[in-house]
CSV table of C-alpha atoms in Angstrom, one decimal:
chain,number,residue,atom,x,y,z
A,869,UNK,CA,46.9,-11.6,82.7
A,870,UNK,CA,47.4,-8.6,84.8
A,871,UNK,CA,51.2,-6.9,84.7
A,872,UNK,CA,52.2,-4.4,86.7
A,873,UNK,CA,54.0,-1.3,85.3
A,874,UNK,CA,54.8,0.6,88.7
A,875,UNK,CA,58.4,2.5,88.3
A,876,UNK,CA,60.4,0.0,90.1
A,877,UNK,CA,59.0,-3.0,88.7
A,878,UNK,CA,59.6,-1.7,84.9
A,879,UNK,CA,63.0,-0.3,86.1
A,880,UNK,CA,64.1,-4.5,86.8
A,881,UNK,CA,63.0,-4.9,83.0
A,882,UNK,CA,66.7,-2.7,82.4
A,883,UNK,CA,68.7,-6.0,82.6
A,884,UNK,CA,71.2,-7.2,85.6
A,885,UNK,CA,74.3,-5.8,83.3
A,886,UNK,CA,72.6,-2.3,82.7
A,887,UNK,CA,72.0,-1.8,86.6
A,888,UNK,CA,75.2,-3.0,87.7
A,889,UNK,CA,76.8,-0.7,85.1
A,890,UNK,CA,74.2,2.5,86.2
A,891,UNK,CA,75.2,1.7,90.8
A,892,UNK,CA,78.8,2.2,89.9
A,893,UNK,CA,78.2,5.8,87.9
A,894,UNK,CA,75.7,6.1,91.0
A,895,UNK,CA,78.5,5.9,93.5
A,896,UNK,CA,81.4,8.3,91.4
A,897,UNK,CA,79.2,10.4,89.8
A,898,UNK,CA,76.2,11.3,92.1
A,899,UNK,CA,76.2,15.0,93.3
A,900,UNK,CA,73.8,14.2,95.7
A,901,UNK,CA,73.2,17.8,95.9
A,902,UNK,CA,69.8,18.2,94.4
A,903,UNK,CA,66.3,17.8,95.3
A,904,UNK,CA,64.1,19.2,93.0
A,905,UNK,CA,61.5,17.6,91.5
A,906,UNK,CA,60.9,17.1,87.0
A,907,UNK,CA,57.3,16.7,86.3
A,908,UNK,CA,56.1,14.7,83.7
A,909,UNK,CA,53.3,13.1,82.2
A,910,UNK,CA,51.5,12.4,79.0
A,911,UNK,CA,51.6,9.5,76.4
A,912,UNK,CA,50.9,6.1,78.1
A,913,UNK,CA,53.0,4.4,75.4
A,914,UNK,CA,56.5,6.1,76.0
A,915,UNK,CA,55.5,6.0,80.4
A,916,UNK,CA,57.2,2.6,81.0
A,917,UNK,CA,60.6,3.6,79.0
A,918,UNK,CA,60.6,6.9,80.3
A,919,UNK,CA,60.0,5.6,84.1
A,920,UNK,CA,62.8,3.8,83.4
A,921,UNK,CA,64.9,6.5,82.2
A,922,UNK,CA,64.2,8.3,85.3
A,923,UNK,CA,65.3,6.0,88.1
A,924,UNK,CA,68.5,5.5,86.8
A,925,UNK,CA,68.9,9.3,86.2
A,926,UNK,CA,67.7,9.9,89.4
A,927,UNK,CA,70.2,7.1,91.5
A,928,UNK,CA,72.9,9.1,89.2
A,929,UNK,CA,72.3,12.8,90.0
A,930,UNK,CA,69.6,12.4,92.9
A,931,UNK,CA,67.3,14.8,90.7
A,932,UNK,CA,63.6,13.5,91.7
A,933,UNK,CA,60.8,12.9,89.2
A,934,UNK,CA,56.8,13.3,89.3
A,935,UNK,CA,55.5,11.3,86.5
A,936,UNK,CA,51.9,10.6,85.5
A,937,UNK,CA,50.3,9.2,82.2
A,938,UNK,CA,46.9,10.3,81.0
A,939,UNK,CA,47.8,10.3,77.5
A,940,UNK,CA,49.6,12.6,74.8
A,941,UNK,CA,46.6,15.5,75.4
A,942,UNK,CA,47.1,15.2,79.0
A,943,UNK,CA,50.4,15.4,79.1
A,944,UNK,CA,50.1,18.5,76.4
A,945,UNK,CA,47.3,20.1,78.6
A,946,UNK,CA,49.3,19.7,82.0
A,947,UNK,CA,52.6,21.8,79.9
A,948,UNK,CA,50.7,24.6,78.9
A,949,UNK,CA,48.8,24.8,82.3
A,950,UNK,CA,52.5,25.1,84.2
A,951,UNK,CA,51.6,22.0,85.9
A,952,UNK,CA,53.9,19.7,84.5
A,953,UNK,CA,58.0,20.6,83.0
A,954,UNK,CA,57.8,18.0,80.7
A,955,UNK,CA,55.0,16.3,78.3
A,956,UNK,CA,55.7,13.0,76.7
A,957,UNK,CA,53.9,12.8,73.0
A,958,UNK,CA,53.3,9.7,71.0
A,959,UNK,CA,53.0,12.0,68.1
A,960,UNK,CA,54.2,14.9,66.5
A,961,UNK,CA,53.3,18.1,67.4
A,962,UNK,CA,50.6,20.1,65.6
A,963,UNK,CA,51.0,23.1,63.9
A,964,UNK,CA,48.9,24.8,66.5
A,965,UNK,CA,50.9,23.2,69.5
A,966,UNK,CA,54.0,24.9,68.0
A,967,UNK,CA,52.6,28.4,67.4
A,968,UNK,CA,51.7,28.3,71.2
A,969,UNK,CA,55.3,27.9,72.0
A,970,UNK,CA,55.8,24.1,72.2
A,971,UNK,CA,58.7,22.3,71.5
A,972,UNK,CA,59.3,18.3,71.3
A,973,UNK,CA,62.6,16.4,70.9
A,974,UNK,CA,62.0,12.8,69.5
A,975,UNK,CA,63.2,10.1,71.8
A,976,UNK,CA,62.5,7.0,70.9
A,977,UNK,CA,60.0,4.7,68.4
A,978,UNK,CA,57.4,2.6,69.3
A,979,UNK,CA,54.6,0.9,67.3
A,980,UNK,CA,51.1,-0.6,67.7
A,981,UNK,CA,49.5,-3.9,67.1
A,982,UNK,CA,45.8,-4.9,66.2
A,983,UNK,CA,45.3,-7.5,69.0
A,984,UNK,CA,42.7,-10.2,69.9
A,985,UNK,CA,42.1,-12.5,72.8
A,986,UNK,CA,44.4,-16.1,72.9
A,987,UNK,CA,41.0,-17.8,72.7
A,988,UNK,CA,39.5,-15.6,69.6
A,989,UNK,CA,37.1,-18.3,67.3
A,990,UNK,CA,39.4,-17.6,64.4
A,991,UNK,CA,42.7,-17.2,66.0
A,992,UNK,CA,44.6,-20.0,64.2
A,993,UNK,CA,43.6,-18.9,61.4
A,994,UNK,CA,44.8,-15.1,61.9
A,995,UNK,CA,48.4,-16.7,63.1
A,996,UNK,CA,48.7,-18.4,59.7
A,997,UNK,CA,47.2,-16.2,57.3
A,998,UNK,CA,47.2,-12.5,59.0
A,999,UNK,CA,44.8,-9.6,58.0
A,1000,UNK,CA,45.7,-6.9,55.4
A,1001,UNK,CA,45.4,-3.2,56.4
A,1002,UNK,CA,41.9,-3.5,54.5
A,1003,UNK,CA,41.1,-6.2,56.2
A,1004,UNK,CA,41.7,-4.1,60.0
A,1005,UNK,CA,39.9,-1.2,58.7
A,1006,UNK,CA,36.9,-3.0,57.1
A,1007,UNK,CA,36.6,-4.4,61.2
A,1008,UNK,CA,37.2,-0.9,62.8
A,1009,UNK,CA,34.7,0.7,60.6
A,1010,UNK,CA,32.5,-2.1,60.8
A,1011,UNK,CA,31.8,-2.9,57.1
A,1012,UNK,CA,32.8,-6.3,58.9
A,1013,UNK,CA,30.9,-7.7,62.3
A,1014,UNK,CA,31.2,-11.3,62.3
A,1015,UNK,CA,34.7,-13.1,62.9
A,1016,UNK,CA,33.4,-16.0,60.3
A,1017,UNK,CA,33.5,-13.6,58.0
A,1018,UNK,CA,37.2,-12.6,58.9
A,1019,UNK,CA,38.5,-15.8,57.9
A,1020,UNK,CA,37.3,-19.2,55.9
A,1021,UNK,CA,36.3,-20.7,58.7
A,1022,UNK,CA,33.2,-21.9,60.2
A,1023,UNK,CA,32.7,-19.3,62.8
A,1024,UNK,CA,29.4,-17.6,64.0
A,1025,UNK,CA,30.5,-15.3,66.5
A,1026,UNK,CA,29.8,-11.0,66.7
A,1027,UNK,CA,33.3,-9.0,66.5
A,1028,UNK,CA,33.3,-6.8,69.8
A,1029,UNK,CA,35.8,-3.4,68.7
A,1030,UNK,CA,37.1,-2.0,71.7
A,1031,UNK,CA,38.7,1.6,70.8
A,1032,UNK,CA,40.4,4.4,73.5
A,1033,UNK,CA,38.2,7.1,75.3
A,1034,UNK,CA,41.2,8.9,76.3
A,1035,UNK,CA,43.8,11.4,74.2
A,1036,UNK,CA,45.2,8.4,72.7
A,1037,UNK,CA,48.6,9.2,70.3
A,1038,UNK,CA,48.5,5.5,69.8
A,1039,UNK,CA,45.1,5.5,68.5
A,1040,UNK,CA,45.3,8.6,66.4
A,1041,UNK,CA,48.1,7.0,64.6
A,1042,UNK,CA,45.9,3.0,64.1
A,1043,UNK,CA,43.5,5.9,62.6
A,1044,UNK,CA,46.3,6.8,60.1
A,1045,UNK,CA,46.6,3.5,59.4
A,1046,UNK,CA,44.0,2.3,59.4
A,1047,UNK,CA,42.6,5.0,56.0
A,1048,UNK,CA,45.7,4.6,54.1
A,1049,UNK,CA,47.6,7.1,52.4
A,1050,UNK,CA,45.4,10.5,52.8
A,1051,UNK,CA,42.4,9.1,54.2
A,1052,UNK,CA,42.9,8.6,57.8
A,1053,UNK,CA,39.9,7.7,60.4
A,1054,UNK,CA,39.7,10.5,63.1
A,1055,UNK,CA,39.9,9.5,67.0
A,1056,UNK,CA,36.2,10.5,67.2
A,1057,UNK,CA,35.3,8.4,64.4
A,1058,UNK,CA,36.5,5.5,65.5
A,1059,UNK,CA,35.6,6.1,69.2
A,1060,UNK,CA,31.7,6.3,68.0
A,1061,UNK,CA,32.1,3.0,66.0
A,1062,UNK,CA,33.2,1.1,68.8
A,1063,UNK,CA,31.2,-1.2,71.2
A,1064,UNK,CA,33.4,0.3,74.2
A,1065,UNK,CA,36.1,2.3,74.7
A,1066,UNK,CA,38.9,2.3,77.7
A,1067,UNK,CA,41.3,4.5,79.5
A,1068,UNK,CA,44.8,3.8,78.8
A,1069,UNK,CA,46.5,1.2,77.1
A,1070,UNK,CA,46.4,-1.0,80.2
A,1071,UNK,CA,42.7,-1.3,80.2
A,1072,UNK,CA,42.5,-2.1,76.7
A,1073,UNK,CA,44.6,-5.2,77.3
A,1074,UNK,CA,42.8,-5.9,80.5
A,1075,UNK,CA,39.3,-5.9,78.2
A,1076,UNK,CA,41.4,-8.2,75.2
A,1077,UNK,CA,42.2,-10.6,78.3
A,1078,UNK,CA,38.4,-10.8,79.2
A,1079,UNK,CA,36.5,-10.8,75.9
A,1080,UNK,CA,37.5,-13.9,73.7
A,1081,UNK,CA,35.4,-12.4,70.6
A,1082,UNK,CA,37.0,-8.7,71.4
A,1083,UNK,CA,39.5,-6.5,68.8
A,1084,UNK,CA,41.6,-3.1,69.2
A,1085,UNK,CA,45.0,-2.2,69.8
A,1086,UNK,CA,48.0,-1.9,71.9
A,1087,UNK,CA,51.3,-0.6,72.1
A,1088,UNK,CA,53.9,-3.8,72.4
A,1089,UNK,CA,54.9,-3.3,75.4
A,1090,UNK,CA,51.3,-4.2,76.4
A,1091,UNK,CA,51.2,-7.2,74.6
A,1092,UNK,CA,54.4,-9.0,74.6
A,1093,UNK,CA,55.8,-9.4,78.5
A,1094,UNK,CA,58.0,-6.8,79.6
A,1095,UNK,CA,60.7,-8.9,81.2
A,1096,UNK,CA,60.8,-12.2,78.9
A,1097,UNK,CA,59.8,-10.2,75.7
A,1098,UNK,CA,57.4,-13.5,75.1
A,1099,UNK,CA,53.6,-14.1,74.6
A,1100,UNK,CA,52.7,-14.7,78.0
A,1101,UNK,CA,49.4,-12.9,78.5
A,1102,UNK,CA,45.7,-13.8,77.0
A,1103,UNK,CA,46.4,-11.0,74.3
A,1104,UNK,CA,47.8,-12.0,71.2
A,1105,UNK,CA,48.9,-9.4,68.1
A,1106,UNK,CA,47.3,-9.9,64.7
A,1107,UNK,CA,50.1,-10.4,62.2
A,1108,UNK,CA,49.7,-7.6,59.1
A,1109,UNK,CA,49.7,-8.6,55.8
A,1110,UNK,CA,51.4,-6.0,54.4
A,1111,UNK,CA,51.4,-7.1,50.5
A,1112,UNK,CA,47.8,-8.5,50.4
A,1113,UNK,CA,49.7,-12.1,49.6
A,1114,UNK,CA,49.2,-13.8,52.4
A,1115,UNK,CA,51.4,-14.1,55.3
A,1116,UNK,CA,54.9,-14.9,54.2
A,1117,UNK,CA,57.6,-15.6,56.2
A,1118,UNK,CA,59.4,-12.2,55.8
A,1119,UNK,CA,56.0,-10.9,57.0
A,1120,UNK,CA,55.5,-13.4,60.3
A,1121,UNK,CA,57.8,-11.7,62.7
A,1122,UNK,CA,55.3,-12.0,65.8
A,1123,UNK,CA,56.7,-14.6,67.8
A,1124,UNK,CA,58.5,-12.4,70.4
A,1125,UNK,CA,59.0,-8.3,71.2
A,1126,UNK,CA,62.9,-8.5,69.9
A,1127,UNK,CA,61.7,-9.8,66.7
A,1128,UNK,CA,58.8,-7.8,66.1
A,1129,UNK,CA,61.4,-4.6,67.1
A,1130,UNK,CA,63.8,-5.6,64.4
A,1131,UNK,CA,61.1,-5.5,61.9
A,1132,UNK,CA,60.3,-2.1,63.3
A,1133,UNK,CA,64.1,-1.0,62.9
A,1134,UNK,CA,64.5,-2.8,59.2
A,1135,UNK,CA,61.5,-0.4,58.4
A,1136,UNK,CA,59.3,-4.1,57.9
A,1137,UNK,CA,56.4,-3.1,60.0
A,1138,UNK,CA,54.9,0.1,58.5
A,1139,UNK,CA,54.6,3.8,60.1
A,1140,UNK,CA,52.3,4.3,60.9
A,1141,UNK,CA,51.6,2.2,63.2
A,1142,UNK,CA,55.0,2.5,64.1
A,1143,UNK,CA,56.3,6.2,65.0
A,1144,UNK,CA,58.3,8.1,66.7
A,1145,UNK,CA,57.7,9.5,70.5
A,1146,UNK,CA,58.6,13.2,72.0
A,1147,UNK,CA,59.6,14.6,75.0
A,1148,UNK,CA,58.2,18.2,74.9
A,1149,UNK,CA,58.4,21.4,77.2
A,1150,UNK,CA,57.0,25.2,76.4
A,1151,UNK,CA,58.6,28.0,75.5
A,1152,UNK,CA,62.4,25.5,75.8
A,1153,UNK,CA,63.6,22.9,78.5
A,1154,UNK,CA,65.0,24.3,81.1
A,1155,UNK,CA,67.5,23.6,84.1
A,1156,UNK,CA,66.8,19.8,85.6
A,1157,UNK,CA,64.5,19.0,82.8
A,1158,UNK,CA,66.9,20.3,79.9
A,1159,UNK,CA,69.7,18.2,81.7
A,1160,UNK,CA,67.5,15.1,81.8
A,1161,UNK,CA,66.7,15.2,78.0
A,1162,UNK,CA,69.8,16.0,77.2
A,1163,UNK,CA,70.7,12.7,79.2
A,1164,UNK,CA,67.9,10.7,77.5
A,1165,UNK,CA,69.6,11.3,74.0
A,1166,UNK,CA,72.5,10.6,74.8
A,1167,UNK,CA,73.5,7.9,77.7
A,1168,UNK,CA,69.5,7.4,77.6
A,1169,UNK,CA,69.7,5.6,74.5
A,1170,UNK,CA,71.6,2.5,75.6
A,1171,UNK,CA,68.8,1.3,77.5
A,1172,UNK,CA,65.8,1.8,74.6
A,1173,UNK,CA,66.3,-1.8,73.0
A,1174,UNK,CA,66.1,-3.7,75.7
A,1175,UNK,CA,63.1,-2.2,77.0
A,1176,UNK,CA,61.1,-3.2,73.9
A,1177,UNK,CA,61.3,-0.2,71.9
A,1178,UNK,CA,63.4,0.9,68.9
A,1179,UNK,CA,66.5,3.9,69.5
A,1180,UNK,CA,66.8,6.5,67.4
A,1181,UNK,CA,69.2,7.0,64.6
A,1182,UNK,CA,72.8,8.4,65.1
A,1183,UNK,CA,71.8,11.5,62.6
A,1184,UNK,CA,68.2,11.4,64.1
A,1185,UNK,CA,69.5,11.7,67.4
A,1186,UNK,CA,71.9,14.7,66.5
A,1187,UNK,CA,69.1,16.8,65.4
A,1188,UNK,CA,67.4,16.1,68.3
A,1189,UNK,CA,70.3,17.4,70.5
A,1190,UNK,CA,70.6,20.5,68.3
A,1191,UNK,CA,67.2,21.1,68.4
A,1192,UNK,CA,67.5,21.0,72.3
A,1193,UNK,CA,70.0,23.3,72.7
A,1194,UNK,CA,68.3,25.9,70.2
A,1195,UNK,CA,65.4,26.0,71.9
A,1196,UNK,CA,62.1,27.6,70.6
């Protein structure tokens, strides 16, 4: 079930149309005269869009790109060090962050899933009836440990909870979630309730694949296939019941990434989990890296949808440009 996420595979994920489109503004519009390097890294959820973003900028204008994940704290860490120009955030910035002299542009929204294994003992049974937020936290928190006691089935089987050891955005925001309004479970919280916890979205899924009993979390992109937008992998996302009525058929919207996306958009799905994602720089964005942003949120935004995430609004996306150009 492994996929590969290098920059050039993700980058064939833009459609056949989208590149065409992109080789002929390569061949007017390229300066050709650049060769510096924008340095990125941060949030693992926004790294396959934002990989994406950066090859086609980069055949544009032939500005280069250094990008790394690590998570939102990495990427946060690496701005205020000087090592990186920008940080990509799966979160908003704290109040702290911004008194240091950080600034963040939203770009984009992505969401999370609870997931299980294909082969969980009470899978069916999740596909047809979904779990109410309750339901996910009473598991997380382990109040529950036993997948017969999930659902009304016959089932004997321990609940493995497999949480993120790194500076997870994504899993600060299940955390949200996951308490309800006001009463959110802390990163650390749930990291010291869990049986195991992984580096990187990646590994998560990896761990879902090999564990059959196994629960957590993932950003979509991770669970649905990044080219077909289908269920092809051994991880399967656990439909929400969001009024506590059983799943009904405006709720089951799991089936594939473009459907799950418009329930995202339609405001369906609830955020959290879903949320917006930043690109962020200290003390402003400046030369190649302001350019690129300004890029992103504009041209940029044609290409979000079909890379399984959800644009921006049009007034959204104006205050982001605004809030570029201010600066600090």
């Amino acid at each position: 079930m492994t996929q590969n996420y290098s920059r050039r595979s993700v980058l064939q994920l833009a459609g056949a149309g989208s590149v065409a489109s992109l080789a002929g503004c390569a061949g007017s519009g390229s300066n050709g005269n650049s060769s510096s390097a924008v340095r990125i890294s941060g949030g693992v959820g926004p790294l396959p869009m934002v990989e994406v973003w950066a090859d086609m900028y980069e055949d544009q204008t032939g500005v280069t790109f250094d990008i790394s994940g690590g998570g939102t704290g990495v990427g946060v860490s690496d701005l205020f060090n000087g090592q990186v120009d920008v940080a990509m955030m799966g979160r908003d910035p704290d109040e702290e962050e911004l008194e240091e002299g950080l600034i963040a542009v939203p770009m984009l929204i992505d969401t999370v899933v609870g997931t299980v294994n294909v082969d969980n003992p009470v899978y069916d049974e999740l596909r047809e009836n979904g779990l109410t937020r309750e339901d996910l936290e009473a598991i997380f928190t382990r109040e529950i440990t036993n997948w017969g006691d999930v659902a009304d089935a016959d089932v004997d089987e321990e609940i493995t909870v497999y949480g993120r050891s790194d500076s997870s955005a994504a899993y600060q925001q299940w955390g949200d979630f996951l308490g309800g309004d006001g009463d959110k479970h802390t990163e650390s919280e749930l990291e010291n309730l869990a049986d195991a916890n992984h580096n990187g979205d990646q590994s998560v899924a990896e761990a879902i694949g090999r564990n059959e009993n196994a629960v957590s979390l993932n950003n979509i992109n991770y669970v649905y296939d990044l080219g077909s937008g289908e269920l092809e992998s051994d991880v399967r996302p656990i439909p929400l019941d969001i009024d506590g009525d059983g799943l009904s058929e405006d709720e089951d919207f799991y089936e594939t990434r473009d459907e799950f996306l418009e329930a995202v958009e339609a405001g369906i799905y609830p955020a959290p989990p879903a949320r917006e994602m930043f690109l962020a720089a200290d003390d402003g964005f400046e030369d190649e890296a302001y350019d690129f942003v300004e890029w992103v949120l504009t041209d940029g935004q044609e290409y979000v949808s079909e890379n399984g995430y959800v644009p921006l609004e049009e007034d959204r996306l104006e205050e982001a440009l605004e809030k570029l150009a201010e600066g600090p």
